[in-house]
N, CA, C and O atoms as a DFTB+ gen file, in Angstrom:
264 C
 N C O
     1  1      16.957     -37.592     -50.297
     2  2      16.641     -36.951     -49.045
     3  2      15.150     -36.873     -48.805
     4  3      14.731     -36.411     -47.744
     5  1      14.347     -37.299     -49.734
     6  2      12.907     -37.207     -49.564
     7  2      12.398     -35.824     -49.904
     8  3      13.073     -35.036     -50.567
     9  1      11.193     -35.547     -49.436
    10  2      10.567     -34.260     -49.721
    11  2      11.236     -33.147     -48.912
    12  3      11.483     -33.292     -47.715
    13  1      11.522     -32.039     -49.591
    14  2      12.138     -30.888     -48.938
    15  2      11.242     -29.676     -49.115
    16  3      10.601     -29.510     -50.153
    17  1      11.203     -28.831     -48.096
    18  2      10.441     -27.596     -48.225
    19  2      11.363     -26.512     -48.773
    20  3      12.584     -26.589     -48.637
    21  1      10.771     -25.520     -49.381
    22  2      11.537     -24.400     -49.922
    23  2      12.321     -23.716     -48.808
    24  3      13.497     -23.394     -48.981
    25  1      11.670     -23.494     -47.663
    26  2      12.351     -22.851     -46.546
    27  2      13.469     -23.730     -45.988
    28  3      14.473     -23.218     -45.493
    29  1      13.300     -25.044     -46.066
    30  2      14.356     -25.958     -45.633
    31  2      15.594     -25.827     -46.499
    32  3      16.717     -25.865     -45.997
    33  1      15.390     -25.674     -47.794
    34  2      16.512     -25.480     -48.715
    35  2      17.178     -24.134     -48.440
    36  3      18.405     -24.033     -48.444
    37  1      16.375     -23.109     -48.201
    38  2      16.926     -21.791     -47.874
    39  2      17.749     -21.881     -46.586
    40  3      18.833     -21.304     -46.495
    41  1      17.233     -22.601     -45.599
    42  2      17.964     -22.760     -44.334
    43  2      19.337     -23.378     -44.578
    44  3      20.339     -22.897     -44.049
    45  1      19.384     -24.442     -45.378
    46  2      20.662     -25.095     -45.676
    47  2      21.617     -24.142     -46.386
    48  3      22.816     -24.142     -46.109
    49  1      21.092     -23.339     -47.292
    50  2      21.939     -22.387     -48.019
    51  2      22.519     -21.332     -47.072
    52  3      23.674     -20.932     -47.218
    53  1      21.719     -20.887     -46.105
    54  2      22.205     -19.915     -45.122
    55  2      23.307     -20.545     -44.285
    56  3      24.353     -19.935     -44.068
    57  1      23.075     -21.758     -43.818
    58  2      24.053     -22.432     -42.954
    59  2      25.355     -22.717     -43.691
    60  3      26.422     -22.722     -43.077
    61  1      25.285     -22.953     -44.993
    62  2      26.499     -23.190     -45.788
    63  2      27.177     -21.896     -46.204
    64  3      28.281     -21.926     -46.746
    65  1      26.534     -20.761     -45.960
    66  2      27.115     -19.472     -46.321
    67  2      26.921     -19.097     -47.777
    68  3      27.606     -18.206     -48.280
    69  1      26.005     -19.755     -48.462
    70  2      25.766     -19.477     -49.876
    71  2      24.916     -18.232     -50.083
    72  3      24.951     -17.620     -51.151
    73  1      24.150     -17.859     -49.059
    74  2      23.287     -16.681     -49.127
    75  2      23.216     -16.108     -47.714
    76  3      23.273     -16.851     -46.735
    77  1      23.092     -14.778     -47.610
    78  2      23.017     -14.209     -46.262
    79  2      21.589     -14.301     -45.734
    80  3      20.630     -14.426     -46.496
    81  1      21.474     -14.238     -44.424
    82  2      20.200     -14.454     -43.743
    83  2      19.146     -13.429     -44.151
    84  3      18.002     -13.797     -44.418
    85  1      19.513     -12.152     -44.202
    86  2      18.534     -11.111     -44.533
    87  2      17.973     -11.279     -45.939
    88  3      16.771     -11.131     -46.159
    89  1      18.845     -11.586     -46.879
    90  2      18.390     -11.776     -48.257
    91  2      17.492     -13.009     -48.362
    92  3      16.469     -12.980     -49.045
    93  1      17.875     -14.080     -47.690
    94  2      17.101     -15.316     -47.754
    95  2      15.718     -15.149     -47.132
    96  3      14.738     -15.692     -47.641
    97  1      15.636     -14.407     -46.042
    98  2      14.338     -14.207     -45.385
    99  2      13.347     -13.498     -46.297
   100  3      12.139     -13.703     -46.182
   101  1      13.845     -12.674     -47.193
   102  2      12.967     -11.970     -48.128
   103  2      12.266     -12.942     -49.084
   104  3      11.190     -12.638     -49.598
   105  1      12.872     -14.106     -49.319
   106  2      12.304     -15.088     -50.246
   107  2      11.607     -16.251     -49.543
   108  3      11.036     -17.117     -50.206
   109  1      11.645     -16.284     -48.234
   110  2      11.075     -17.405     -47.480
   111  2       9.561     -17.478     -47.649
   112  3       8.880     -16.454     -47.722
   113  1       9.052     -18.690     -47.709
   114  2       7.613     -18.910     -47.775
   115  2       6.963     -18.494     -46.462
   116  3       5.914     -17.850     -46.454
   117  1       7.598     -18.870     -45.351
   118  2       7.098     -18.510     -44.023
   119  2       8.257     -17.909     -43.228
   120  3       9.078     -18.627     -42.657
   121  1       8.304     -16.595     -43.206
   122  2       9.381     -15.827     -42.583
   123  2       9.611     -16.253     -41.127
   124  3      10.750     -16.499     -40.730
   125  1       8.549     -16.342     -40.337
   126  2       8.676     -16.676     -38.911
   127  2       9.172     -18.097     -38.681
   128  3       9.987     -18.325     -37.787
   129  1       8.698     -19.050     -39.466
   130  2       9.165     -20.427     -39.308
   131  2      10.644     -20.549     -39.645
   132  3      11.374     -21.287     -38.984
   133  1      11.086     -19.831     -40.666
   134  2      12.501     -19.877     -41.014
   135  2      13.341     -19.264     -39.894
   136  3      14.414     -19.773     -39.571
   137  1      12.859     -18.185     -39.309
   138  2      13.572     -17.586     -38.178
   139  2      13.678     -18.573     -37.015
   140  3      14.719     -18.651     -36.362
   141  1      12.608     -19.328     -36.755
   142  2      12.651     -20.327     -35.687
   143  2      13.655     -21.428     -35.999
   144  3      14.371     -21.890     -35.110
   145  1      13.709     -21.847     -37.254
   146  2      14.650     -22.895     -37.648
   147  2      16.090     -22.422     -37.522
   148  3      16.996     -23.222     -37.293
   149  1      16.295     -21.119     -37.673
   150  2      17.639     -20.548     -37.601
   151  2      17.973     -19.990     -36.221
   152  3      19.003     -19.337     -36.056
   153  1      17.129     -20.234     -35.239
   154  2      17.319     -19.639     -33.910
   155  2      18.678     -19.986     -33.308
   156  3      19.225     -19.191     -32.545
   157  1      19.231     -21.145     -33.631
   158  2      20.528     -21.544     -33.090
   159  2      21.696     -21.070     -33.948
   160  3      22.855     -21.284     -33.592
   161  1      21.400     -20.433     -35.067
   162  2      22.437     -20.059     -36.024
   163  2      22.772     -18.582     -35.912
   164  3      21.912     -17.731     -36.140
   165  1      23.999     -18.274     -35.567
   166  2      24.444     -16.885     -35.547
   167  2      23.811     -16.045     -34.468
   168  3      23.771     -14.819     -34.573
   169  1      23.316     -16.690     -33.433
   170  2      22.700     -15.945     -32.345
   171  2      23.730     -15.485     -31.339
   172  3      24.934     -15.543     -31.586
   173  1      23.253     -15.041     -30.234
   174  2      24.126     -14.587     -29.162
   175  2      24.899     -15.772     -28.593
   176  3      24.387     -16.891     -28.560
   177  1      26.114     -15.533     -28.151
   178  2      26.893     -16.621     -27.553
   179  2      26.251     -17.107     -26.261
   180  3      25.530     -16.370     -25.588
   181  1      26.525     -18.340     -25.937
   182  2      25.984     -18.915     -24.717
   183  2      26.564     -18.182     -23.510
   184  3      27.759     -17.888     -23.490
   185  1      25.752     -17.886     -22.520
   186  2      26.265     -17.182     -21.343
   187  2      27.239     -18.051     -20.564
   188  3      27.100     -19.274     -20.526
   189  1      28.212     -17.421     -19.951
   190  2      29.195     -18.128     -19.143
   191  2      28.652     -18.237     -17.725
   192  3      28.796     -17.317     -16.920
   193  1      28.030     -19.365     -17.432
   194  2      27.390     -19.577     -16.139
   195  2      28.317     -20.428     -15.281
   196  3      28.712     -21.516     -15.700
   197  1      28.672     -19.954     -14.085
   198  2      29.545     -20.766     -13.229
   199  2      28.823     -22.024     -12.767
   200  3      27.601     -22.017     -12.622
   201  1      29.572     -23.112     -12.533
   202  2      28.925     -24.353     -12.083
   203  2      28.330     -24.178     -10.691
   204  3      28.819     -23.397      -9.875
   205  1      27.278     -24.916     -10.451
   206  2      26.594     -24.868      -9.160
   207  2      27.259     -25.871      -8.229
   208  3      27.515     -27.009      -8.623
   209  1      27.538     -25.460      -7.003
   210  2      28.149     -26.354      -6.022
   211  2      27.152     -27.439      -5.633
   212  3      25.962     -27.166      -5.482
   213  1      27.634     -28.672      -5.470
   214  2      26.720     -29.743      -5.060
   215  2      26.227     -29.501      -3.636
   216  3      26.927     -28.886      -2.831
   217  1      25.031     -29.980      -3.327
   218  2      24.499     -29.771      -1.973
   219  2      25.348     -30.507      -0.942
   220  3      25.882     -31.582      -1.215
   221  1      25.464     -29.923       0.230
   222  2      26.227     -30.550       1.310
   223  2      25.347     -31.562       2.023
   224  3      24.149     -31.348       2.205
   225  1      25.957     -32.658       2.419
   226  2      25.210     -33.725       3.096
   227  2      24.827     -33.295       4.504
   228  3      25.603     -32.629       5.190
   229  1      23.649     -33.672       4.925
   230  2      23.199     -33.446       6.278
   231  2      22.782     -32.018       6.576
   232  3      22.417     -31.702       7.708
   233  1      22.830     -31.166       5.588
   234  2      22.470     -29.782       5.824
   235  2      20.990     -29.550       5.617
   236  3      20.272     -30.410       5.107
   237  1      20.558     -28.406       6.010
   238  2      19.169     -28.019       5.844
   239  2      19.042     -27.149       4.600
   240  3      19.995     -26.477       4.207
   241  1      17.886     -27.164       3.992
   242  2      17.629     -26.278       2.855
   243  2      17.742     -24.823       3.283
   244  3      18.060     -23.958       2.466
   245  1      17.485     -24.550       4.546
   246  2      17.562     -23.182       5.050
   247  2      18.997     -22.656       5.043
   248  3      19.206     -21.443       5.023
   249  1      19.983     -23.546       5.058
   250  2      21.383     -23.122       5.001
   251  2      21.718     -22.481       3.662
   252  3      22.693     -21.737       3.555
   253  1      20.928     -22.763       2.655
   254  2      21.188     -22.217       1.322
   255  2      20.776     -20.756       1.225
   256  3      21.243     -20.036       0.343
   257  1      19.908     -20.315       2.121
   258  2      19.413     -18.940       2.084
   259  2      20.425     -18.047       2.774
   260  3      20.861     -18.320       3.892
   261  1      20.784     -16.991       2.098
   262  2      21.756     -16.061       2.681
   263  2      21.062     -14.958       3.416
   264  3      21.720     -14.079       3.973
């Protein structure tokens, strides 16, 4: 796999469930960088955003204003 950073190994262990996030952060070389790497892991669920209606042909942009 080539060169690995200590925090990279910790990240993999967290993602595999071998160690919990709070415990691993205590041993991280760079706490903030590890948090950034884990930003997509165990975060808040994606918001349920309704789809946007396609623009109507021949209309004015002013029609979009309510």
